[in-house]
PDB file of C-alpha atoms in Angstrom:
ATOM      1  CA  UNK A   1     119.166  77.399 120.185  1.00  0.00           C
ATOM      2  CA  UNK A   2     117.546  79.523 117.506  1.00  0.00           C
ATOM      3  CA  UNK A   3     114.123  81.065 118.081  1.00  0.00           C
ATOM      4  CA  UNK A   4     111.217  80.763 115.646  1.00  0.00           C
ATOM      5  CA  UNK A   5     111.956  84.237 114.265  1.00  0.00           C
ATOM      6  CA  UNK A   6     115.583  83.284 113.691  1.00  0.00           C
ATOM      7  CA  UNK A   7     114.619  80.082 111.856  1.00  0.00           C
ATOM      8  CA  UNK A   8     112.167  81.947 109.612  1.00  0.00           C
ATOM      9  CA  UNK A   9     114.830  84.559 108.886  1.00  0.00           C
ATOM     10  CA  UNK A  10     117.434  81.917 107.979  1.00  0.00           C
ATOM     11  CA  UNK A  11     114.992  80.050 105.706  1.00  0.00           C
ATOM     12  CA  UNK A  12     113.890  83.187 103.834  1.00  0.00           C
ATOM     13  CA  UNK A  13     117.427  84.546 103.520  1.00  0.00           C
ATOM     14  CA  UNK A  14     118.784  81.198 102.313  1.00  0.00           C
ATOM     15  CA  UNK A  15     116.024  80.899  99.717  1.00  0.00           C
ATOM     16  CA  UNK A  16     116.701  84.400  98.382  1.00  0.00           C
ATOM     17  CA  UNK A  17     120.434  83.698  98.359  1.00  0.00           C
ATOM     18  CA  UNK A  18     120.046  80.466  96.365  1.00  0.00           C
ATOM     19  CA  UNK A  19     117.750  82.112  93.812  1.00  0.00           C
ATOM     20  CA  UNK A  20     120.108  85.059  93.434  1.00  0.00           C
ATOM     21  CA  UNK A  21     123.189  82.882  93.092  1.00  0.00           C
ATOM     22  CA  UNK A  22     121.537  80.637  90.498  1.00  0.00           C
ATOM     23  CA  UNK A  23     120.439  83.659  88.454  1.00  0.00           C
ATOM     24  CA  UNK A  24     123.798  85.435  88.515  1.00  0.00           C
ATOM     25  CA  UNK A  25     125.849  82.273  87.967  1.00  0.00           C
ATOM     26  CA  UNK A  26     123.557  81.468  85.043  1.00  0.00           C
ATOM     27  CA  UNK A  27     124.167  84.923  83.468  1.00  0.00           C
ATOM     28  CA  UNK A  28     127.926  84.588  83.837  1.00  0.00           C
ATOM     29  CA  UNK A  29     128.000  80.988  82.620  1.00  0.00           C
ATOM     30  CA  UNK A  30     125.895  81.591  79.493  1.00  0.00           C
ATOM     31  CA  UNK A  31     127.967  84.608  78.458  1.00  0.00           C
ATOM     32  CA  UNK A  32     131.237  82.793  79.219  1.00  0.00           C
ATOM     33  CA  UNK A  33     130.248  79.778  77.078  1.00  0.00           C
ATOM     34  CA  UNK A  34     129.161  82.106  74.268  1.00  0.00           C
ATOM     35  CA  UNK A  35     132.461  83.977  74.582  1.00  0.00           C
ATOM     36  CA  UNK A  36     134.427  80.730  74.176  1.00  0.00           C
ATOM     37  CA  UNK A  37     132.386  79.633  71.162  1.00  0.00           C
ATOM     38  CA  UNK A  38     132.554  82.921  69.272  1.00  0.00           C
ATOM     39  CA  UNK A  39     136.036  83.962  70.489  1.00  0.00           C
ATOM     40  CA  UNK A  40     134.611  87.402  71.241  1.00  0.00           C
ATOM     41  CA  UNK A  41     132.106  89.023  73.576  1.00  0.00           C
ATOM     42  CA  UNK A  42     129.674  91.850  72.922  1.00  0.00           C
ATOM     43  CA  UNK A  43     129.637  94.981  75.053  1.00  0.00           C
ATOM     44  CA  UNK A  44     126.274  94.209  76.653  1.00  0.00           C
ATOM     45  CA  UNK A  45     127.390  90.660  77.533  1.00  0.00           C
ATOM     46  CA  UNK A  46     130.605  92.055  78.995  1.00  0.00           C
ATOM     47  CA  UNK A  47     128.612  94.412  81.227  1.00  0.00           C
ATOM     48  CA  UNK A  48     126.149  91.682  82.226  1.00  0.00           C
ATOM     49  CA  UNK A  49     128.982  89.285  83.127  1.00  0.00           C
ATOM     50  CA  UNK A  50     130.753  91.933  85.222  1.00  0.00           C
ATOM     51  CA  UNK A  51     127.463  92.788  86.909  1.00  0.00           C
ATOM     52  CA  UNK A  52     126.751  89.116  87.657  1.00  0.00           C
ATOM     53  CA  UNK A  53     130.192  88.607  89.235  1.00  0.00           C
ATOM     54  CA  UNK A  54     129.809  91.702  91.428  1.00  0.00           C
ATOM     55  CA  UNK A  55     126.385  90.532  92.586  1.00  0.00           C
ATOM     56  CA  UNK A  56     127.630  87.046  93.396  1.00  0.00           C
ATOM     57  CA  UNK A  57     130.165  88.687  95.726  1.00  0.00           C
ATOM     58  CA  UNK A  58     127.493  91.033  97.140  1.00  0.00           C
ATOM     59  CA  UNK A  59     125.165  88.104  97.847  1.00  0.00           C
ATOM     60  CA  UNK A  60     127.955  86.291  99.692  1.00  0.00           C
ATOM     61  CA  UNK A  61     128.575  89.345 101.889  1.00  0.00           C
ATOM     62  CA  UNK A  62     124.849  89.748 102.640  1.00  0.00           C
ATOM     63  CA  UNK A  63     124.321  86.076 103.529  1.00  0.00           C
ATOM     64  CA  UNK A  64     127.478  86.055 105.672  1.00  0.00           C
ATOM     65  CA  UNK A  65     126.297  89.121 107.576  1.00  0.00           C
ATOM     66  CA  UNK A  66     122.834  87.575 108.031  1.00  0.00           C
ATOM     67  CA  UNK A  67     124.238  84.303 109.393  1.00  0.00           C
ATOM     68  CA  UNK A  68     126.517  86.154 111.825  1.00  0.00           C
ATOM     69  CA  UNK A  69     123.583  88.249 113.075  1.00  0.00           C
ATOM     70  CA  UNK A  70     121.497  85.194 113.962  1.00  0.00           C
ATOM     71  CA  UNK A  71     123.977  82.430 114.756  1.00  0.00           C
ATOM     72  CA  UNK A  72     126.945  84.379 116.101  1.00  0.00           C
ATOM     73  CA  UNK A  73     125.634  87.646 117.614  1.00  0.00           C
ATOM     74  CA  UNK A  74     128.805  88.120 119.700  1.00  0.00           C
ATOM     75  CA  UNK A  75     130.927  88.166 116.526  1.00  0.00           C
ATOM     76  CA  UNK A  76     128.536  90.698 115.003  1.00  0.00           C
ATOM     77  CA  UNK A  77     129.332  93.097 117.847  1.00  0.00           C
ATOM     78  CA  UNK A  78     133.050  92.845 117.099  1.00  0.00           C
ATOM     79  CA  UNK A  79     134.153  96.198 115.670  1.00  0.00           C
ATOM     80  CA  UNK A  80     136.974  94.715 113.550  1.00  0.00           C
ATOM     81  CA  UNK A  81     134.688  92.117 111.980  1.00  0.00           C
ATOM     82  CA  UNK A  82     132.061  94.780 111.301  1.00  0.00           C
ATOM     83  CA  UNK A  83     134.691  96.983 109.686  1.00  0.00           C
ATOM     84  CA  UNK A  84     135.801  94.161 107.343  1.00  0.00           C
ATOM     85  CA  UNK A  85     132.200  93.349 106.382  1.00  0.00           C
ATOM     86  CA  UNK A  86     131.439  97.041 105.773  1.00  0.00           C
ATOM     87  CA  UNK A  87     134.502  97.433 103.544  1.00  0.00           C
ATOM     88  CA  UNK A  88     133.679  94.431 101.368  1.00  0.00           C
ATOM     89  CA  UNK A  89     129.997  95.378 101.318  1.00  0.00           C
ATOM     90  CA  UNK A  90     130.890  98.888 100.143  1.00  0.00           C
ATOM     91  CA  UNK A  91     133.148  97.518  97.395  1.00  0.00           C
ATOM     92  CA  UNK A  92     130.671  94.965  96.029  1.00  0.00           C
ATOM     93  CA  UNK A  93     127.719  97.276  96.510  1.00  0.00           C
ATOM     94  CA  UNK A  94     129.265 100.125  94.534  1.00  0.00           C
ATOM     95  CA  UNK A  95     130.498  97.769  91.833  1.00  0.00           C
ATOM     96  CA  UNK A  96     127.020  96.320  91.428  1.00  0.00           C
ATOM     97  CA  UNK A  97     125.347  99.728  91.337  1.00  0.00           C
ATOM     98  CA  UNK A  98     127.846 101.272  88.907  1.00  0.00           C
ATOM     99  CA  UNK A  99     127.837  98.268  86.571  1.00  0.00           C
ATOM    100  CA  UNK A 100     124.025  98.342  86.490  1.00  0.00           C
ATOM    101  CA  UNK A 101     124.204 102.070  85.758  1.00  0.00           C
ATOM    102  CA  UNK A 102     126.630 101.379  82.899  1.00  0.00           C
ATOM    103  CA  UNK A 103     124.090  98.900  81.535  1.00  0.00           C
ATOM    104  CA  UNK A 104     121.349 101.548  81.654  1.00  0.00           C
ATOM    105  CA  UNK A 105     123.560 104.106  79.888  1.00  0.00           C
ATOM    106  CA  UNK A 106     124.492 101.479  77.291  1.00  0.00           C
ATOM    107  CA  UNK A 107     120.804 100.824  76.582  1.00  0.00           C
ATOM    108  CA  UNK A 108     120.258 104.568  76.180  1.00  0.00           C
ATOM    109  CA  UNK A 109     123.129 105.012  73.721  1.00  0.00           C
ATOM    110  CA  UNK A 110     122.187 101.968  71.651  1.00  0.00           C
ATOM    111  CA  UNK A 111     118.412 102.485  71.530  1.00  0.00           C
ATOM    112  CA  UNK A 112     117.749 106.229  71.732  1.00  0.00           C
ATOM    113  CA  UNK A 113     117.878 108.494  68.685  1.00  0.00           C
ATOM    114  CA  UNK A 114     119.278 111.993  69.166  1.00  0.00           C
ATOM    115  CA  UNK A 115     121.122 114.217  66.725  1.00  0.00           C
ATOM    116  CA  UNK A 116     123.219 116.024  69.332  1.00  0.00           C
ATOM    117  CA  UNK A 117     126.972 115.774  68.479  1.00  0.00           C
ATOM    118  CA  UNK A 118     127.932 114.664  72.005  1.00  0.00           C
ATOM    119  CA  UNK A 119     125.355 111.869  71.982  1.00  0.00           C
ATOM    120  CA  UNK A 120     126.484 110.684  68.532  1.00  0.00           C
ATOM    121  CA  UNK A 121     130.126 110.799  69.645  1.00  0.00           C
ATOM    122  CA  UNK A 122     129.354 108.649  72.698  1.00  0.00           C
ATOM    123  CA  UNK A 123     127.199 106.301  70.621  1.00  0.00           C
ATOM    124  CA  UNK A 124     130.050 105.624  68.188  1.00  0.00           C
ATOM    125  CA  UNK A 125     132.679 105.043  70.879  1.00  0.00           C
ATOM    126  CA  UNK A 126     130.784 103.181  73.602  1.00  0.00           C
ATOM    127  CA  UNK A 127     131.811  99.729  72.340  1.00  0.00           C
ATOM    128  CA  UNK A 128     135.486 100.681  72.252  1.00  0.00           C
ATOM    129  CA  UNK A 129     135.651 102.295  75.701  1.00  0.00           C
ATOM    130  CA  UNK A 130     133.284 100.067  77.677  1.00  0.00           C
ATOM    131  CA  UNK A 131     136.213  98.074  79.106  1.00  0.00           C
ATOM    132  CA  UNK A 132     137.823 101.256  80.397  1.00  0.00           C
ATOM    133  CA  UNK A 133     134.516 102.474  81.821  1.00  0.00           C
ATOM    134  CA  UNK A 134     134.084  99.268  83.819  1.00  0.00           C
ATOM    135  CA  UNK A 135     137.701  99.477  85.011  1.00  0.00           C
ATOM    136  CA  UNK A 136     136.990 103.054  86.082  1.00  0.00           C
ATOM    137  CA  UNK A 137     133.992 101.835  88.108  1.00  0.00           C
ATOM    138  CA  UNK A 138     136.244  99.246  89.754  1.00  0.00           C
ATOM    139  CA  UNK A 139     138.822 101.931  90.571  1.00  0.00           C
ATOM    140  CA  UNK A 140     136.202 104.261  92.111  1.00  0.00           C
ATOM    141  CA  UNK A 141     134.681 101.462  94.197  1.00  0.00           C
ATOM    142  CA  UNK A 142     138.118 100.317  95.389  1.00  0.00           C
ATOM    143  CA  UNK A 143     139.098 103.877  96.343  1.00  0.00           C
ATOM    144  CA  UNK A 144     135.928 104.367  98.388  1.00  0.00           C
ATOM    145  CA  UNK A 145     136.495 101.033 100.144  1.00  0.00           C
ATOM    146  CA  UNK A 146     140.115 102.003 100.879  1.00  0.00           C
ATOM    147  CA  UNK A 147     138.979 105.298 102.430  1.00  0.00           C
ATOM    148  CA  UNK A 148     136.443 103.429 104.543  1.00  0.00           C
ATOM    149  CA  UNK A 149     139.139 100.967 105.656  1.00  0.00           C
ATOM    150  CA  UNK A 150     141.250 103.806 107.112  1.00  0.00           C
ATOM    151  CA  UNK A 151     138.348 105.598 108.823  1.00  0.00           C
ATOM    152  CA  UNK A 152     137.231 104.936 112.414  1.00  0.00           C
ATOM    153  CA  UNK A 153     133.966 103.056 112.841  1.00  0.00           C
ATOM    154  CA  UNK A 154     131.890 105.783 114.489  1.00  0.00           C
ATOM    155  CA  UNK A 155     128.646 103.901 114.041  1.00  0.00           C
ATOM    156  CA  UNK A 156     130.013 101.075 116.175  1.00  0.00           C
ATOM    157  CA  UNK A 157     131.212 103.500 118.861  1.00  0.00           C
ATOM    158  CA  UNK A 158     127.783 105.110 118.980  1.00  0.00           C
ATOM    159  CA  UNK A 159     126.149 101.686 119.195  1.00  0.00           C
ATOM    160  CA  UNK A 160     128.301 100.771 122.222  1.00  0.00           C
ATOM    161  CA  UNK A 161     127.308 103.996 123.972  1.00  0.00           C
ATOM    162  CA  UNK A 162     123.615 103.326 123.321  1.00  0.00           C
ATOM    163  CA  UNK A 163     123.910  99.798 124.691  1.00  0.00           C
ATOM    164  CA  UNK A 164     125.247 101.183 127.971  1.00  0.00           C
ATOM    165  CA  UNK A 165     122.432 103.673 128.396  1.00  0.00           C
ATOM    166  CA  UNK A 166     119.671 102.672 130.746  1.00  0.00           C
ATOM    167  CA  UNK A 167     116.815 104.927 129.708  1.00  0.00           C
ATOM    168  CA  UNK A 168     115.651 107.475 127.163  1.00  0.00           C
ATOM    169  CA  UNK A 169     116.678 110.399 129.388  1.00  0.00           C
ATOM    170  CA  UNK A 170     120.284 109.330 129.222  1.00  0.00           C
ATOM    171  CA  UNK A 171     119.955 108.735 125.496  1.00  0.00           C
ATOM    172  CA  UNK A 172     118.925 112.337 124.917  1.00  0.00           C
ATOM    173  CA  UNK A 173     122.335 113.487 126.132  1.00  0.00           C
ATOM    174  CA  UNK A 174     124.166 111.481 123.490  1.00  0.00           C
ATOM    175  CA  UNK A 175     125.209 113.558 120.478  1.00  0.00           C
ATOM    176  CA  UNK A 176     124.561 111.576 117.315  1.00  0.00           C
ATOM    177  CA  UNK A 177     126.227 114.012 114.940  1.00  0.00           C
ATOM    178  CA  UNK A 178     129.760 113.249 116.135  1.00  0.00           C
ATOM    179  CA  UNK A 179     129.237 109.563 115.363  1.00  0.00           C
ATOM    180  CA  UNK A 180     128.004 110.114 111.823  1.00  0.00           C
ATOM    181  CA  UNK A 181     130.215 107.668 109.951  1.00  0.00           C
ATOM    182  CA  UNK A 182     131.745 107.598 106.515  1.00  0.00           C
ATOM    183  CA  UNK A 183     129.726 104.457 105.793  1.00  0.00           C
ATOM    184  CA  UNK A 184     126.559 106.551 105.995  1.00  0.00           C
ATOM    185  CA  UNK A 185     128.121 109.190 103.750  1.00  0.00           C
ATOM    186  CA  UNK A 186     129.070 106.547 101.197  1.00  0.00           C
ATOM    187  CA  UNK A 187     125.478 105.301 101.256  1.00  0.00           C
ATOM    188  CA  UNK A 188     124.403 108.814 100.297  1.00  0.00           C
ATOM    189  CA  UNK A 189     127.004 108.929  97.495  1.00  0.00           C
ATOM    190  CA  UNK A 190     124.969 106.227  95.768  1.00  0.00           C
ATOM    191  CA  UNK A 191     122.768 109.128  94.653  1.00  0.00           C
ATOM    192  CA  UNK A 192     125.280 109.694  91.828  1.00  0.00           C
ATOM    193  CA  UNK A 193     124.697 106.405  89.925  1.00  0.00           C
ATOM    194  CA  UNK A 194     120.991 106.629  90.763  1.00  0.00           C
ATOM    195  CA  UNK A 195     120.878 110.096  89.204  1.00  0.00           C
ATOM    196  CA  UNK A 196     122.700 108.833  86.090  1.00  0.00           C
ATOM    197  CA  UNK A 197     120.169 106.006  85.715  1.00  0.00           C
ATOM    198  CA  UNK A 198     117.266 108.421  86.197  1.00  0.00           C
ATOM    199  CA  UNK A 199     118.694 110.747  83.537  1.00  0.00           C
ATOM    200  CA  UNK A 200     119.090 107.795  81.161  1.00  0.00           C
ATOM    201  CA  UNK A 201     115.485 106.797  81.835  1.00  0.00           C
ATOM    202  CA  UNK A 202     114.294 110.357  81.169  1.00  0.00           C
ATOM    203  CA  UNK A 203     116.146 110.582  77.844  1.00  0.00           C
ATOM    204  CA  UNK A 204     114.717 107.234  76.788  1.00  0.00           C
ATOM    205  CA  UNK A 205     111.230 108.604  77.393  1.00  0.00           C
ATOM    206  CA  UNK A 206     112.052 111.707  75.314  1.00  0.00           C
ATOM    207  CA  UNK A 207     113.500 109.543  72.540  1.00  0.00           C
ATOM    208  CA  UNK A 208     110.417 107.295  72.552  1.00  0.00           C
ATOM    209  CA  UNK A 209     108.053 110.276  72.280  1.00  0.00           C
ATOM    210  CA  UNK A 210     110.018 111.670  69.349  1.00  0.00           C
ATOM    211  CA  UNK A 211     110.067 108.287  67.655  1.00  0.00           C
ATOM    212  CA  UNK A 212     106.307 107.853  68.061  1.00  0.00           C
ATOM    213  CA  UNK A 213     105.667 111.269  66.563  1.00  0.00           C
ATOM    214  CA  UNK A 214     107.897 110.457  63.615  1.00  0.00           C
ATOM    215  CA  UNK A 215     106.343 107.074  62.983  1.00  0.00           C
ATOM    216  CA  UNK A 216     102.811 108.376  63.671  1.00  0.00           C
ATOM    217  CA  UNK A 217     101.859 105.296  65.670  1.00  0.00           C
ATOM    218  CA  UNK A 218     100.573 104.811  69.203  1.00  0.00           C
ATOM    219  CA  UNK A 219     102.648 103.483  72.102  1.00  0.00           C
ATOM    220  CA  UNK A 220     100.660 100.255  71.948  1.00  0.00           C
ATOM    221  CA  UNK A 221     101.361  99.793  68.277  1.00  0.00           C
ATOM    222  CA  UNK A 222     103.052  96.556  67.318  1.00  0.00           C
ATOM    223  CA  UNK A 223     105.511  95.635  64.607  1.00  0.00           C
ATOM    224  CA  UNK A 224     107.867  98.529  65.389  1.00  0.00           C
ATOM    225  CA  UNK A 225     111.225  97.172  66.659  1.00  0.00           C
ATOM    226  CA  UNK A 226     112.462 100.575  67.825  1.00  0.00           C
ATOM    227  CA  UNK A 227     109.366 101.203  69.951  1.00  0.00           C
ATOM    228  CA  UNK A 228     109.591  97.718  71.429  1.00  0.00           C
ATOM    229  CA  UNK A 229     113.281  98.256  72.221  1.00  0.00           C
ATOM    230  CA  UNK A 230     112.512 101.575  73.943  1.00  0.00           C
ATOM    231  CA  UNK A 231     109.701 100.097  76.030  1.00  0.00           C
ATOM    232  CA  UNK A 232     111.755  97.012  76.943  1.00  0.00           C
ATOM    233  CA  UNK A 233     114.719  99.094  78.106  1.00  0.00           C
ATOM    234  CA  UNK A 234     112.433 101.385  80.101  1.00  0.00           C
ATOM    235  CA  UNK A 235     110.857  98.398  81.866  1.00  0.00           C
ATOM    236  CA  UNK A 236     114.304  97.088  82.779  1.00  0.00           C
ATOM    237  CA  UNK A 237     115.396 100.497  84.094  1.00  0.00           C
ATOM    238  CA  UNK A 238     112.173 100.931  86.075  1.00  0.00           C
ATOM    239  CA  UNK A 239     112.643  97.594  87.826  1.00  0.00           C
ATOM    240  CA  UNK A 240     116.278  98.448  88.581  1.00  0.00           C
ATOM    241  CA  UNK A 241     115.463 101.869  90.050  1.00  0.00           C
ATOM    242  CA  UNK A 242     112.602 100.500  92.160  1.00  0.00           C
ATOM    243  CA  UNK A 243     114.682  97.634  93.579  1.00  0.00           C
ATOM    244  CA  UNK A 244     117.658  99.948  94.133  1.00  0.00           C
ATOM    245  CA  UNK A 245     115.626 102.452  96.179  1.00  0.00           C
ATOM    246  CA  UNK A 246     114.126  99.619  98.226  1.00  0.00           C
ATOM    247  CA  UNK A 247     117.597  98.137  98.705  1.00  0.00           C
ATOM    248  CA  UNK A 248     119.123 101.335 100.019  1.00  0.00           C
ATOM    249  CA  UNK A 249     116.158 101.941 102.282  1.00  0.00           C
ATOM    250  CA  UNK A 250     116.651  98.468 103.753  1.00  0.00           C
ATOM    251  CA  UNK A 251     120.412  99.057 104.056  1.00  0.00           C
ATOM    252  CA  UNK A 252     119.851 102.266 106.016  1.00  0.00           C
ATOM    253  CA  UNK A 253     117.376 100.402 108.231  1.00  0.00           C
ATOM    254  CA  UNK A 254     120.017  97.776 108.996  1.00  0.00           C
ATOM    255  CA  UNK A 255     122.750 100.399 109.469  1.00  0.00           C
ATOM    256  CA  UNK A 256     120.783 102.375 112.083  1.00  0.00           C
ATOM    257  CA  UNK A 257     119.126  99.389 113.757  1.00  0.00           C
ATOM    258  CA  UNK A 258     120.588 100.369 117.132  1.00  0.00           C
ATOM    259  CA  UNK A 259     118.377 103.488 117.185  1.00  0.00           C
ATOM    260  CA  UNK A 260     115.257 101.307 117.271  1.00  0.00           C
ATOM    261  CA  UNK A 261     113.642  99.403 120.100  1.00  0.00           C
ATOM    262  CA  UNK A 262     113.536  96.083 118.228  1.00  0.00           C
ATOM    263  CA  UNK A 263     117.037  96.405 116.799  1.00  0.00           C
ATOM    264  CA  UNK A 264     117.581  92.731 115.896  1.00  0.00           C
ATOM    265  CA  UNK A 265     114.218  92.518 114.150  1.00  0.00           C
ATOM    266  CA  UNK A 266     115.062  95.686 112.199  1.00  0.00           C
ATOM    267  CA  UNK A 267     118.361  94.178 111.043  1.00  0.00           C
ATOM    268  CA  UNK A 268     116.705  90.917 109.966  1.00  0.00           C
ATOM    269  CA  UNK A 269     113.978  92.766 108.077  1.00  0.00           C
ATOM    270  CA  UNK A 270     116.580  94.987 106.416  1.00  0.00           C
ATOM    271  CA  UNK A 271     118.653  91.974 105.347  1.00  0.00           C
ATOM    272  CA  UNK A 272     115.638  90.152 103.877  1.00  0.00           C
ATOM    273  CA  UNK A 273     114.553  93.206 101.862  1.00  0.00           C
ATOM    274  CA  UNK A 274     118.101  94.144 100.797  1.00  0.00           C
ATOM    275  CA  UNK A 275     118.902  90.762  99.256  1.00  0.00           C
ATOM    276  CA  UNK A 276     115.897  91.124  96.922  1.00  0.00           C
ATOM    277  CA  UNK A 277     117.846  93.660  94.865  1.00  0.00           C
ATOM    278  CA  UNK A 278     120.805  91.534  93.645  1.00  0.00           C
ATOM    279  CA  UNK A 279     118.520  88.501  93.305  1.00  0.00           C
ATOM    280  CA  UNK A 280     115.401  90.021  91.758  1.00  0.00           C
ATOM    281  CA  UNK A 281     117.032  92.357  89.253  1.00  0.00           C
ATOM    282  CA  UNK A 282     119.217  89.574  87.853  1.00  0.00           C
ATOM    283  CA  UNK A 283     116.123  87.457  87.183  1.00  0.00           C
ATOM    284  CA  UNK A 284     114.528  90.414  85.412  1.00  0.00           C
ATOM    285  CA  UNK A 285     117.634  90.803  83.254  1.00  0.00           C
ATOM    286  CA  UNK A 286     117.378  87.139  82.252  1.00  0.00           C
ATOM    287  CA  UNK A 287     113.744  87.595  81.254  1.00  0.00           C
ATOM    288  CA  UNK A 288     114.408  90.825  79.326  1.00  0.00           C
ATOM    289  CA  UNK A 289     117.534  89.578  77.500  1.00  0.00           C
ATOM    290  CA  UNK A 290     116.658  87.495  74.442  1.00  0.00           C
ATOM    291  CA  UNK A 291     119.803  85.314  74.489  1.00  0.00           C
ATOM    292  CA  UNK A 292     119.547  84.555  78.207  1.00  0.00           C
ATOM    293  CA  UNK A 293     115.827  83.894  77.939  1.00  0.00           C
ATOM    294  CA  UNK A 294     116.238  81.481  75.023  1.00  0.00           C
ATOM    295  CA  UNK A 295     119.075  79.684  76.807  1.00  0.00           C
ATOM    296  CA  UNK A 296     116.918  79.275  79.924  1.00  0.00           C
ATOM    297  CA  UNK A 297     114.127  77.783  77.816  1.00  0.00           C
ATOM    298  CA  UNK A 298     116.565  75.248  76.347  1.00  0.00           C
ATOM    299  CA  UNK A 299     117.807  74.363  79.836  1.00  0.00           C
ATOM    300  CA  UNK A 300     114.251  73.852  81.097  1.00  0.00           C
ATOM    301  CA  UNK A 301     113.400  71.676  78.102  1.00  0.00           C
ATOM    302  CA  UNK A 302     116.543  69.616  78.634  1.00  0.00           C
ATOM    303  CA  UNK A 303     115.749  69.233  82.326  1.00  0.00           C
ATOM    304  CA  UNK A 304     112.201  68.145  81.567  1.00  0.00           C
ATOM    305  CA  UNK A 305     113.480  65.609  79.017  1.00  0.00           C
ATOM    306  CA  UNK A 306     115.941  64.163  81.539  1.00  0.00           C
ATOM    307  CA  UNK A 307     113.199  63.848  84.168  1.00  0.00           C
ATOM    308  CA  UNK A 308     110.944  61.999  81.735  1.00  0.00           C
ATOM    309  CA  UNK A 309     113.634  59.436  80.865  1.00  0.00           C
TER     310      UNK A 309
END
């Protein structure tokens, strides 16, 4: 029998999952249909489709973990099951983060204006190498997951020791450093794509300032496509970075839940906050992308017409 807290958790998590799945499936479906019609796909659509697929998988892992926590707590304490979930979470999580980072770098190369030879070289070749870049992200994510699969689950061992301790005095004699797991280290490695996105954001700001000086208009000026493109890309990057930092904070909260008094509540809170990232950012991408936004308007109009019939 589920408690009130468990029911609230399941309702919120299910709602976030449905919204996230609808958004990511919509992105993939629109780009796939456009690909079939035109017999080709643009680089940005290719990145968005790859990102949507990775987030669909990530959402499935998050909802599965949430259901196990509430409905099958005994299974959640199984070290083998936890290891499998951690491996697939690491794979989908890194894929999602790296693909989103590729999208930010793509925006930078396509929108920013710099005369540096390296920047111009990357700008000319990004469309031709984007497939290899995404395959490289897949290879890196798979390698990290493979390393995690062969490593012992020290976090689980430490959790079992804590569960057998009776009081805080006994807890003080437990060394936490020896149980520092590779999963925690891999969480910290996410700093790399975060740093790349931050650098891209910084260069976009520099490019926008230079453009404004050249055009001799204010930031709020209208009728300048380049300025609007800069500002739009910066808004998308800002939302991504904010949601990503919140997501990793929630993930660390869920990872180290056994160090807290209300461990189950900490896990549930971490899961609810974490799932906002793959769901919320995908909705923002739909709003910021002109093709996806126009397609959503047509779908809403069609749905309204059907309801009125």
